[in-house]
Amino acid sequence: MSSELRRPPGTFDVLPTDSAAWEGLLVCFARTVESAGYGLILTPTFEDLAVFQRVGEATDIVRKEMYDFEDKGGRHVALRPEMTASVVRAFIEHHPPVPWKSWSAGSNFRFERPQAGRYREFHQLDIEAIGSADPDLDVEVIALGLEFYAAAGVTRVELLLNSLGDSTCRPAYRELLLAYLEEHRSGLCEDHRARLEDNPLRVLDCKKPACQKVVKGAPRQLDHLCEPCAAHFARVRAGLEALGIDYTIDTRLVRGLDYYTRTTFEYAGLALESAQNAVGGGGRYDGLVASMGGPDTPAIGFALGVERTLLAVEAEGGTARLTGGRGLDVFVVDFAGGDAGRDLTAALRGAGLRADRAYDGRSPKAQFRLADRSGARLALVVGPDEAAAGTVGVKDLLGDAEQVTVDRDEVVAEVRRRLGPPVRTGSS
Ligand code: HAM
């Protein structure tokens, strides 16, 4: 195959049956957040470039990693690098009543160096709660992420927590930090030495040893919060503690987007390599709606990386929890040559069972091979004898029990009896 017909670097295909874990994760997420009043929102995968420029012109995500281009109508558009800006754009455009709670799932695009857990097209599960500054909402949002991980089978998650202050206390802290970093400029990594003034806060979470050494002695935003921000953060901490949620204060957690105010948090998947173990993250963005031309409206949300979450599920050996109950119930093996296979499959599907069959008049042996490969629990067998007698052979494909014969009218009840009660995917 010529190289232009292969998938681009940093992208991947998810094939059946690997996709079962994806489906399980999505169902699990929808169930978790819908139980707290979040409704599904769909927004375009591309927007006017300006929508995303507002989330941080000094950030790598916007400056270096965006897939932006002029379309055939001469519009400068960009594939979304994250969901929040699109949701805020939709909020401003449709002005729904607040508080407005939405969830979404979809692809995002960042031109990054591909590696394990870092892709150019990746998927996020996202919630946004727009229109309330109440710190109890911060607790709800943070706790929902953890509830989802637990339901998905990711048990080793560390919650990292910080407050970045607001437009009252952040500018003064920024100056303080900048003054400190300027004093230590020669010790910073090359990149930050060159563009320190663009966004001094980014130095705090720079992974280069030089910056990390300098940052050790840097002033911390948490020690310089204004009174309302300090009270907000205290209430968030008290709420988490009341729910029995452990967290680690990380004063260097500034996150990769410019819009954050007050509470910021990240979920670290401890079963993953530390470089790529941020399985999700989020925070408050009380100034973003106004900066995008909407009314002054506080908001908070998070996005969880699907690929990294699945890597964490796998590392913890829990994939079966997501895929359980997702495969076929029965596979119809029909070598009677008449209508029985077609009609039996339709009747099973009509009764709500997950059923497949073979086509093209394959040999019994080939059909049994297909049945085994299909992952179905049971094979229903219709040979000439069964077709003549109005019966069906029922064979357990997972065990080695003998095939038994039941009346055609009894077959749905027999299948149900053998399958037992339905499995709820991802439930805790
Ligand atoms: P973010 O931290 O940029 O936040 O992304 C959230 C999650 O998406 C990360 O923790 C990671 O799991 C995943 N992720 C990011 N980049 C990649 C990549 N290149 N490959 C694979 N996974 C990746 C946001 O996007 C914010 N919009 C979150 C938010 C929502 N804040 C408030 N509301």
Coordinates of C-alpha atoms and ligand atoms in Angstrom, one line a residue:
M1 CA 0.0 0.0 0.0
S2 CA 1.4 3.4 -0.9
S3 CA 2.2 5.6 2.1
E4 CA -0.4 8.2 1.3
L5 CA -3.1 5.5 1.7
R6 CA -2.0 4.7 5.2
R7 CA -3.3 6.5 8.3
P8 CA -1.4 9.7 9.2
P9 CA 1.2 9.6 12.0
G10 CA -0.3 10.1 15.5
T11 CA -3.7 8.7 14.5
F12 CA -5.1 5.1 14.8
D13 CA -7.9 2.9 13.8
V14 CA -10.0 1.2 16.5
L15 CA -11.4 -2.1 15.1
P16 CA -14.1 -4.4 16.3
T17 CA -13.7 -5.9 18.9
D18 CA -11.2 -3.5 20.4
S19 CA -13.9 -0.9 20.1
A20 CA -16.0 -2.7 22.7
A21 CA -13.9 -1.1 25.5
W22 CA -14.4 2.3 23.9
E23 CA -18.1 1.8 23.8
G24 CA -18.1 0.6 27.4
L25 CA -16.2 3.7 28.5
L26 CA -18.6 6.0 26.7
V27 CA -21.6 4.3 28.2
C28 CA -20.0 4.4 31.7
F29 CA -19.2 8.1 31.3
A30 CA -22.7 9.0 30.1
R31 CA -24.3 7.1 32.9
T32 CA -22.1 8.8 35.5
V33 CA -22.5 12.4 34.4
E34 CA -26.1 12.1 33.4
S35 CA -26.9 10.9 36.9
A36 CA -25.8 14.4 38.0
G37 CA -27.8 16.4 35.5
Y38 CA -25.3 16.8 32.6
G39 CA -26.9 16.6 29.1
L40 CA -25.2 15.6 25.9
I41 CA -24.0 18.5 23.6
L42 CA -22.7 18.1 20.1
T43 CA -20.6 20.9 18.5
P44 CA -18.7 21.1 15.2
T45 CA -15.3 19.5 15.0
F46 CA -14.0 22.7 13.4
E47 CA -14.6 26.3 14.3
D48 CA -13.5 29.7 13.2
L49 CA -9.8 30.0 14.3
A50 CA -10.7 33.0 16.5
V51 CA -12.8 30.7 18.8
F52 CA -9.6 28.8 19.8
Q53 CA -7.3 31.7 19.8
R54 CA -9.1 33.0 22.8
V55 CA -8.2 30.0 25.0
G56 CA -4.5 31.1 25.0
E57 CA -2.4 32.7 22.5
A58 CA 0.7 32.2 24.6
T59 CA 0.1 28.4 24.9
D60 CA 1.8 25.7 22.8
I61 CA -1.7 24.2 22.1
V62 CA -2.7 27.4 20.2
R63 CA 0.7 28.7 19.0
K64 CA 2.3 25.5 17.7
E65 CA -0.1 22.6 17.7
M66 CA -3.3 23.8 16.0
Y67 CA -4.5 22.3 12.7
D68 CA -5.7 25.5 11.1
F69 CA -6.2 26.3 7.5
E70 CA -8.2 28.4 5.0
D71 CA -11.2 26.5 3.7
K72 CA -12.5 26.7 0.1
G73 CA -14.7 29.6 1.1
G74 CA -11.7 31.6 2.3
R75 CA -12.5 31.2 6.0
H76 CA -9.7 30.6 8.5
V77 CA -10.8 27.6 10.5
A78 CA -9.2 25.2 12.9
L79 CA -9.8 21.6 13.9
R80 CA -10.7 21.7 17.6
P81 CA -7.7 21.2 20.0
E82 CA -10.1 20.9 22.9
M83 CA -13.8 21.0 23.6
T84 CA -14.2 23.9 26.2
A85 CA -13.9 26.8 23.7
S86 CA -16.6 25.2 21.4
V87 CA -19.0 24.7 24.3
V88 CA -18.5 28.2 25.5
R89 CA -19.1 29.5 21.9
A90 CA -22.3 27.5 21.8
F91 CA -23.3 28.9 25.2
I92 CA -22.9 32.4 24.0
E93 CA -24.6 31.7 20.7
H94 CA -27.7 30.0 22.3
H95 CA -27.8 31.7 25.7
P96 CA -29.5 28.9 27.6
P97 CA -30.6 29.4 31.2
V98 CA -27.9 28.9 33.8
P99 CA -26.6 26.8 35.4
W100 CA -26.0 25.0 32.2
K101 CA -24.5 21.5 32.5
S102 CA -23.3 19.6 29.4
W103 CA -21.2 16.6 28.5
S104 CA -19.5 15.8 25.2
A105 CA -17.3 13.2 23.6
G106 CA -15.2 13.5 20.5
S107 CA -12.0 13.9 18.6
N108 CA -9.5 16.7 19.3
F109 CA -6.4 17.5 17.2
R110 CA -3.0 18.7 18.3
F111 CA 0.1 18.6 16.2
E112 CA 2.3 17.0 18.8
R113 CA 5.2 14.5 18.6
P114 CA 3.4 11.2 18.5
Q115 CA 4.4 8.7 21.3
A116 CA 2.6 6.2 23.6
G117 CA -0.4 8.1 25.2
R118 CA 0.2 11.2 23.0
Y119 CA -1.5 11.4 19.6
R120 CA -2.4 14.0 16.9
E121 CA -6.0 13.0 16.9
F122 CA -7.2 11.9 20.3
H123 CA -10.5 11.7 22.1
Q124 CA -11.9 13.4 25.2
L125 CA -14.9 12.9 27.5
D126 CA -15.8 16.3 28.8
I127 CA -18.2 18.1 31.1
E128 CA -18.7 21.8 31.5
A129 CA -20.9 23.5 34.1
I130 CA -21.5 27.1 33.1
G131 CA -23.1 29.8 35.2
S132 CA -22.2 29.2 38.9
A133 CA -19.2 30.3 41.0
D134 CA -20.3 28.0 43.9
P135 CA -17.2 26.0 45.2
D136 CA -19.6 23.1 45.9
L137 CA -19.9 22.8 42.1
D138 CA -16.1 22.4 41.9
V139 CA -16.4 19.5 44.3
E140 CA -19.2 18.0 42.2
V141 CA -17.2 18.2 39.0
I142 CA -14.0 16.8 40.6
A143 CA -15.9 14.0 42.3
L144 CA -17.7 13.0 39.1
G145 CA -14.4 12.4 37.3
L146 CA -13.3 10.1 40.1
E147 CA -16.6 8.3 40.2
F148 CA -16.2 7.7 36.5
Y149 CA -12.7 6.3 36.9
A150 CA -13.8 4.0 39.6
A151 CA -16.8 2.7 37.5
A152 CA -14.4 2.2 34.5
G153 CA -12.0 0.2 36.7
V154 CA -9.2 2.7 37.1
T155 CA -8.6 2.6 40.8
R156 CA -5.1 4.1 41.1
V157 CA -5.8 7.7 40.4
E158 CA -4.1 10.6 42.2
L159 CA -6.0 13.9 42.4
L160 CA -3.7 16.9 42.1
L161 CA -5.2 20.2 43.2
N162 CA -4.2 23.8 43.0
S163 CA -5.7 27.3 42.9
L164 CA -4.5 29.8 40.3
G165 CA -6.3 32.8 41.9
D166 CA -8.3 35.3 39.8
S167 CA -8.0 38.6 38.1
T168 CA -7.6 40.3 41.5
C169 CA -4.7 38.3 42.9
R170 CA -3.1 36.7 39.9
P171 CA -1.6 39.8 38.3
A172 CA 0.3 40.7 41.5
Y173 CA 1.5 37.0 41.8
R174 CA 2.6 37.0 38.2
E175 CA 4.8 40.0 38.8
L176 CA 6.3 38.5 41.9
L177 CA 7.0 35.2 40.0
L178 CA 8.4 37.1 37.0
A179 CA 10.7 39.1 39.2
Y180 CA 11.9 35.8 40.9
L181 CA 12.4 34.1 37.5
E182 CA 14.2 37.0 36.0
E183 CA 16.7 36.9 38.8
H184 CA 17.3 33.2 37.9
R185 CA 16.9 33.6 34.2
S186 CA 20.3 32.1 33.4
G187 CA 19.3 28.9 35.2
L188 CA 16.1 28.3 33.1
C189 CA 15.8 26.0 30.1
E190 CA 16.6 27.6 26.7
D191 CA 13.0 27.9 25.7
H192 CA 11.9 29.7 28.9
R193 CA 15.0 31.9 29.0
A194 CA 13.9 33.2 25.5
R195 CA 10.2 33.7 26.1
L196 CA 9.8 34.1 29.9
E197 CA 7.6 37.2 29.7
D198 CA 5.0 35.5 27.4
N199 CA 3.7 33.3 30.3
P200 CA 5.9 33.0 33.4
L201 CA 3.5 30.6 35.0
R202 CA 4.3 27.9 32.4
V203 CA 7.8 27.7 33.8
L204 CA 6.2 26.2 36.9
D205 CA 5.2 23.0 35.1
C206 CA 8.2 22.8 32.7
K207 CA 9.6 19.3 32.8
K208 CA 13.2 20.3 32.1
P209 CA 15.5 19.7 35.1
A210 CA 16.9 23.2 34.8
C211 CA 13.5 24.9 35.2
Q212 CA 12.5 22.4 37.9
K213 CA 15.5 23.4 40.0
V214 CA 14.8 27.1 39.7
V215 CA 11.1 26.6 40.5
K216 CA 11.8 24.9 43.8
G217 CA 12.4 28.3 45.4
A218 CA 9.7 30.2 43.5
P219 CA 6.8 32.0 45.2
R220 CA 3.6 30.0 45.2
Q221 CA 0.2 31.3 44.1
L222 CA -1.4 29.5 47.0
D223 CA 0.5 31.8 49.4
H224 CA -0.7 34.9 47.5
L225 CA -4.5 34.3 47.0
C226 CA -6.8 37.2 47.7
E227 CA -9.4 36.6 50.5
P228 CA -12.3 35.5 48.3
C229 CA -10.1 33.1 46.3
A230 CA -8.6 31.7 49.6
A231 CA -12.2 31.2 51.0
H232 CA -13.3 29.5 47.7
F233 CA -10.3 27.1 47.9
A234 CA -10.9 26.3 51.5
R235 CA -14.5 25.4 50.8
V236 CA -13.5 23.2 47.9
R237 CA -11.0 21.3 50.1
A238 CA -13.6 20.9 52.9
G239 CA -16.1 19.5 50.3
L240 CA -13.6 17.0 49.0
E241 CA -12.7 16.0 52.6
A242 CA -16.4 15.6 53.5
L243 CA -16.7 13.1 50.6
G244 CA -13.6 11.2 51.7
I245 CA -11.7 12.2 48.6
D246 CA -7.9 12.2 49.0
Y247 CA -6.0 14.9 47.1
T248 CA -2.4 16.2 46.8
I249 CA -1.9 20.0 46.7
D250 CA 0.4 20.7 43.7
T251 CA 1.4 24.3 43.6
R252 CA 3.1 23.8 40.3
L253 CA -0.1 22.7 38.5
V254 CA -0.8 25.5 36.1
R255 CA -2.3 23.4 33.1
G256 CA -1.6 24.0 29.4
L257 CA -4.4 26.5 28.6
D258 CA -4.6 30.2 29.6
Y259 CA -8.2 30.4 30.7
Y260 CA -8.0 28.9 34.2
T261 CA -8.9 30.8 37.3
R262 CA -9.1 29.5 40.9
T263 CA -9.5 25.7 41.2
T264 CA -7.4 23.6 38.8
F265 CA -6.9 19.9 39.0
E266 CA -5.5 16.9 37.3
Y267 CA -6.1 13.2 37.6
A268 CA -2.8 11.2 37.4
G269 CA -3.1 7.5 36.4
L270 CA -0.5 5.9 38.7
A271 CA -0.4 2.7 36.7
L272 CA 1.0 4.7 33.7
E273 CA 4.5 6.1 32.9
S274 CA 4.7 9.4 34.7
A275 CA 5.5 11.5 31.5
Q276 CA 2.1 10.7 30.0
N277 CA 0.0 9.8 33.1
A278 CA -2.4 12.8 33.1
V279 CA -5.5 10.8 32.3
G280 CA -7.6 14.0 32.7
G281 CA -7.7 17.5 34.0
G282 CA -9.7 20.7 34.3
G283 CA -10.6 23.6 36.4
R284 CA -12.5 26.9 36.7
Y285 CA -12.5 29.4 33.8
D286 CA -14.5 32.3 35.3
G287 CA -13.3 34.8 32.7
L288 CA -13.5 32.8 29.5
V289 CA -17.2 33.4 28.6
A290 CA -16.7 37.2 28.9
S291 CA -13.4 37.2 27.0
M292 CA -15.2 35.4 24.2
G293 CA -17.9 38.2 24.0
G294 CA -20.5 36.7 26.3
P295 CA -21.9 37.9 29.7
D296 CA -19.7 37.7 32.7
T297 CA -20.3 34.1 33.6
P298 CA -18.3 31.8 35.9
A299 CA -17.7 28.1 34.8
I300 CA -15.9 24.9 35.5
G301 CA -15.2 21.7 33.7
F302 CA -12.8 18.9 32.9
A303 CA -11.8 16.7 30.0
L304 CA -10.6 13.1 30.3
G305 CA -8.4 11.5 27.7
V306 CA -10.1 8.3 26.3
E307 CA -6.8 6.7 25.1
R308 CA -4.9 7.3 28.3
T309 CA -7.9 6.2 30.4
L310 CA -8.0 3.0 28.4
L311 CA -4.2 2.5 28.8
A312 CA -4.8 2.9 32.6
V313 CA -7.7 0.4 32.5
E314 CA -5.5 -2.1 30.7
A315 CA -2.5 -1.5 33.0
E316 CA -4.8 -2.3 35.9
G317 CA -6.1 -5.4 34.1
G318 CA -9.7 -4.2 34.1
T319 CA -10.7 -4.2 30.4
A320 CA -13.2 -7.1 30.9
R321 CA -15.3 -4.8 33.2
L322 CA -15.9 -2.5 30.2
T323 CA -16.4 -5.1 27.5
G324 CA -18.4 -7.5 29.7
G325 CA -21.9 -8.1 28.3
R326 CA -21.2 -6.5 25.0
G327 CA -20.6 -9.5 22.6
L328 CA -23.1 -11.6 20.7
D329 CA -25.5 -13.8 22.6
V330 CA -26.0 -16.4 19.9
F331 CA -24.7 -17.5 16.5
V332 CA -27.0 -19.4 14.2
V333 CA -25.4 -22.3 12.4
D334 CA -27.8 -23.4 9.6
F335 CA -27.0 -26.2 7.1
A336 CA -30.6 -27.2 6.4
G337 CA -30.5 -25.1 3.3
G338 CA -34.0 -23.6 3.6
D339 CA -35.4 -20.6 5.4
A340 CA -34.9 -21.7 9.0
G341 CA -31.6 -19.9 9.6
R342 CA -32.9 -16.6 8.2
D343 CA -36.2 -16.8 10.1
L344 CA -34.7 -18.0 13.4
T345 CA -32.1 -15.1 13.3
A346 CA -34.8 -12.6 12.7
A347 CA -37.0 -14.0 15.5
L348 CA -34.0 -13.9 18.0
R349 CA -33.2 -10.3 17.1
G350 CA -36.9 -9.5 17.3
A351 CA -36.9 -10.9 20.9
G352 CA -34.0 -8.5 21.8
L353 CA -31.2 -11.0 21.7
R354 CA -27.9 -10.2 19.9
A355 CA -27.7 -12.7 17.1
D356 CA -25.6 -13.3 14.0
R357 CA -25.5 -16.0 11.4
A358 CA -23.4 -17.3 8.4
Y359 CA -24.2 -16.5 4.8
D360 CA -23.2 -18.0 1.4
G361 CA -24.1 -21.6 2.3
R362 CA -20.9 -22.4 4.0
S363 CA -20.1 -25.9 5.3
P364 CA -21.1 -26.8 8.9
K365 CA -17.4 -26.8 9.9
A366 CA -16.8 -23.3 8.5
Q367 CA -19.9 -22.1 10.2
F368 CA -18.8 -23.5 13.6
R369 CA -15.5 -21.7 13.0
L370 CA -17.3 -18.4 12.5
A371 CA -19.4 -19.1 15.5
D372 CA -16.3 -19.6 17.7
R373 CA -14.7 -16.5 16.3
S374 CA -17.8 -14.4 16.8
G375 CA -17.5 -14.5 20.6
A376 CA -21.1 -15.6 20.9
R377 CA -22.0 -17.5 24.1
L378 CA -24.3 -20.1 22.3
A379 CA -24.6 -21.7 18.8
L380 CA -28.1 -22.5 17.6
V381 CA -27.9 -25.3 15.1
V382 CA -30.4 -26.1 12.4
G383 CA -29.5 -29.1 10.3
P384 CA -31.9 -31.1 8.1
D385 CA -33.1 -33.2 11.1
E386 CA -33.9 -30.1 13.2
A387 CA -35.6 -28.3 10.2
A388 CA -37.8 -31.3 9.6
A389 CA -38.7 -31.8 13.3
G390 CA -39.2 -28.0 14.0
T391 CA -36.4 -28.1 16.6
V392 CA -33.1 -26.3 17.2
G393 CA -29.8 -27.6 18.6
V394 CA -28.4 -25.5 21.4
K395 CA -24.7 -25.7 22.0
D396 CA -22.6 -23.8 24.6
L397 CA -19.6 -22.3 22.8
L398 CA -17.7 -21.5 26.0
G399 CA -18.0 -24.8 27.8
D400 CA -17.8 -28.3 26.4
A401 CA -21.4 -29.4 27.4
E402 CA -23.2 -31.6 24.9
Q403 CA -25.6 -30.1 22.4
V404 CA -29.2 -30.3 23.4
T405 CA -32.3 -30.2 21.3
V406 CA -35.3 -27.9 22.1
D407 CA -38.5 -27.1 20.3
R408 CA -38.3 -24.1 18.0
D409 CA -41.0 -22.3 20.1
E410 CA -39.0 -22.8 23.2
V411 CA -35.7 -21.6 21.9
V412 CA -35.9 -17.9 23.0
A413 CA -36.8 -18.9 26.6
E414 CA -34.0 -21.5 26.6
V415 CA -31.4 -19.0 25.4
R416 CA -32.5 -16.5 28.0
R417 CA -32.3 -19.1 30.7
R418 CA -28.7 -20.0 29.7
L419 CA -27.5 -16.4 29.4
G420 CA -28.8 -15.5 32.9
P421 CA -29.5 -11.9 33.9
P422 CA -28.1 -9.1 31.7
V423 CA -24.7 -7.7 32.6
R424 CA -24.6 -3.9 33.2
T425 CA -21.4 -2.6 31.6
G426 CA -19.1 -0.4 33.8
S427 CA -21.5 -0.4 36.7
S428 CA -19.9 -0.4 40.2
Ligands
HAM1 P1 -6.1 19.1 28.6 O1 -5.3 18.9 29.9 O2 -5.3 19.8 27.6 O3 -7.4 19.9 29.1 O4 -6.6 17.7 28.1 C1 -7.3 16.9 28.9 C2 -6.9 15.4 28.7 O5 -6.8 15.1 27.3 C3 -5.4 15.2 29.2 O6 -5.4 15.0 30.6 C4 -5.1 13.9 28.4 O7 -5.6 12.8 29.1 C5 -5.8 14.1 27.1 N1 -4.9 14.6 26.1 C6 -4.5 15.8 25.8 N2 -3.6 15.9 24.8 C7 -3.5 14.6 24.3 C8 -2.8 14.0 23.2 N3 -2.1 14.6 22.4 N4 -2.9 12.6 23.1 C9 -3.7 11.9 23.9 N5 -4.4 12.4 25.0 C10 -4.3 13.8 25.2 C11 -8.3 20.3 28.2 O8 -8.4 20.0 27.0 C12 -9.4 21.2 28.8 N6 -10.3 21.6 27.7 C13 -10.1 20.5 30.0 C14 -11.1 21.4 30.5 C15 -12.5 21.3 30.3 N7 -11.0 22.4 31.4 C16 -12.1 22.9 31.7 N8 -13.1 22.3 31.0

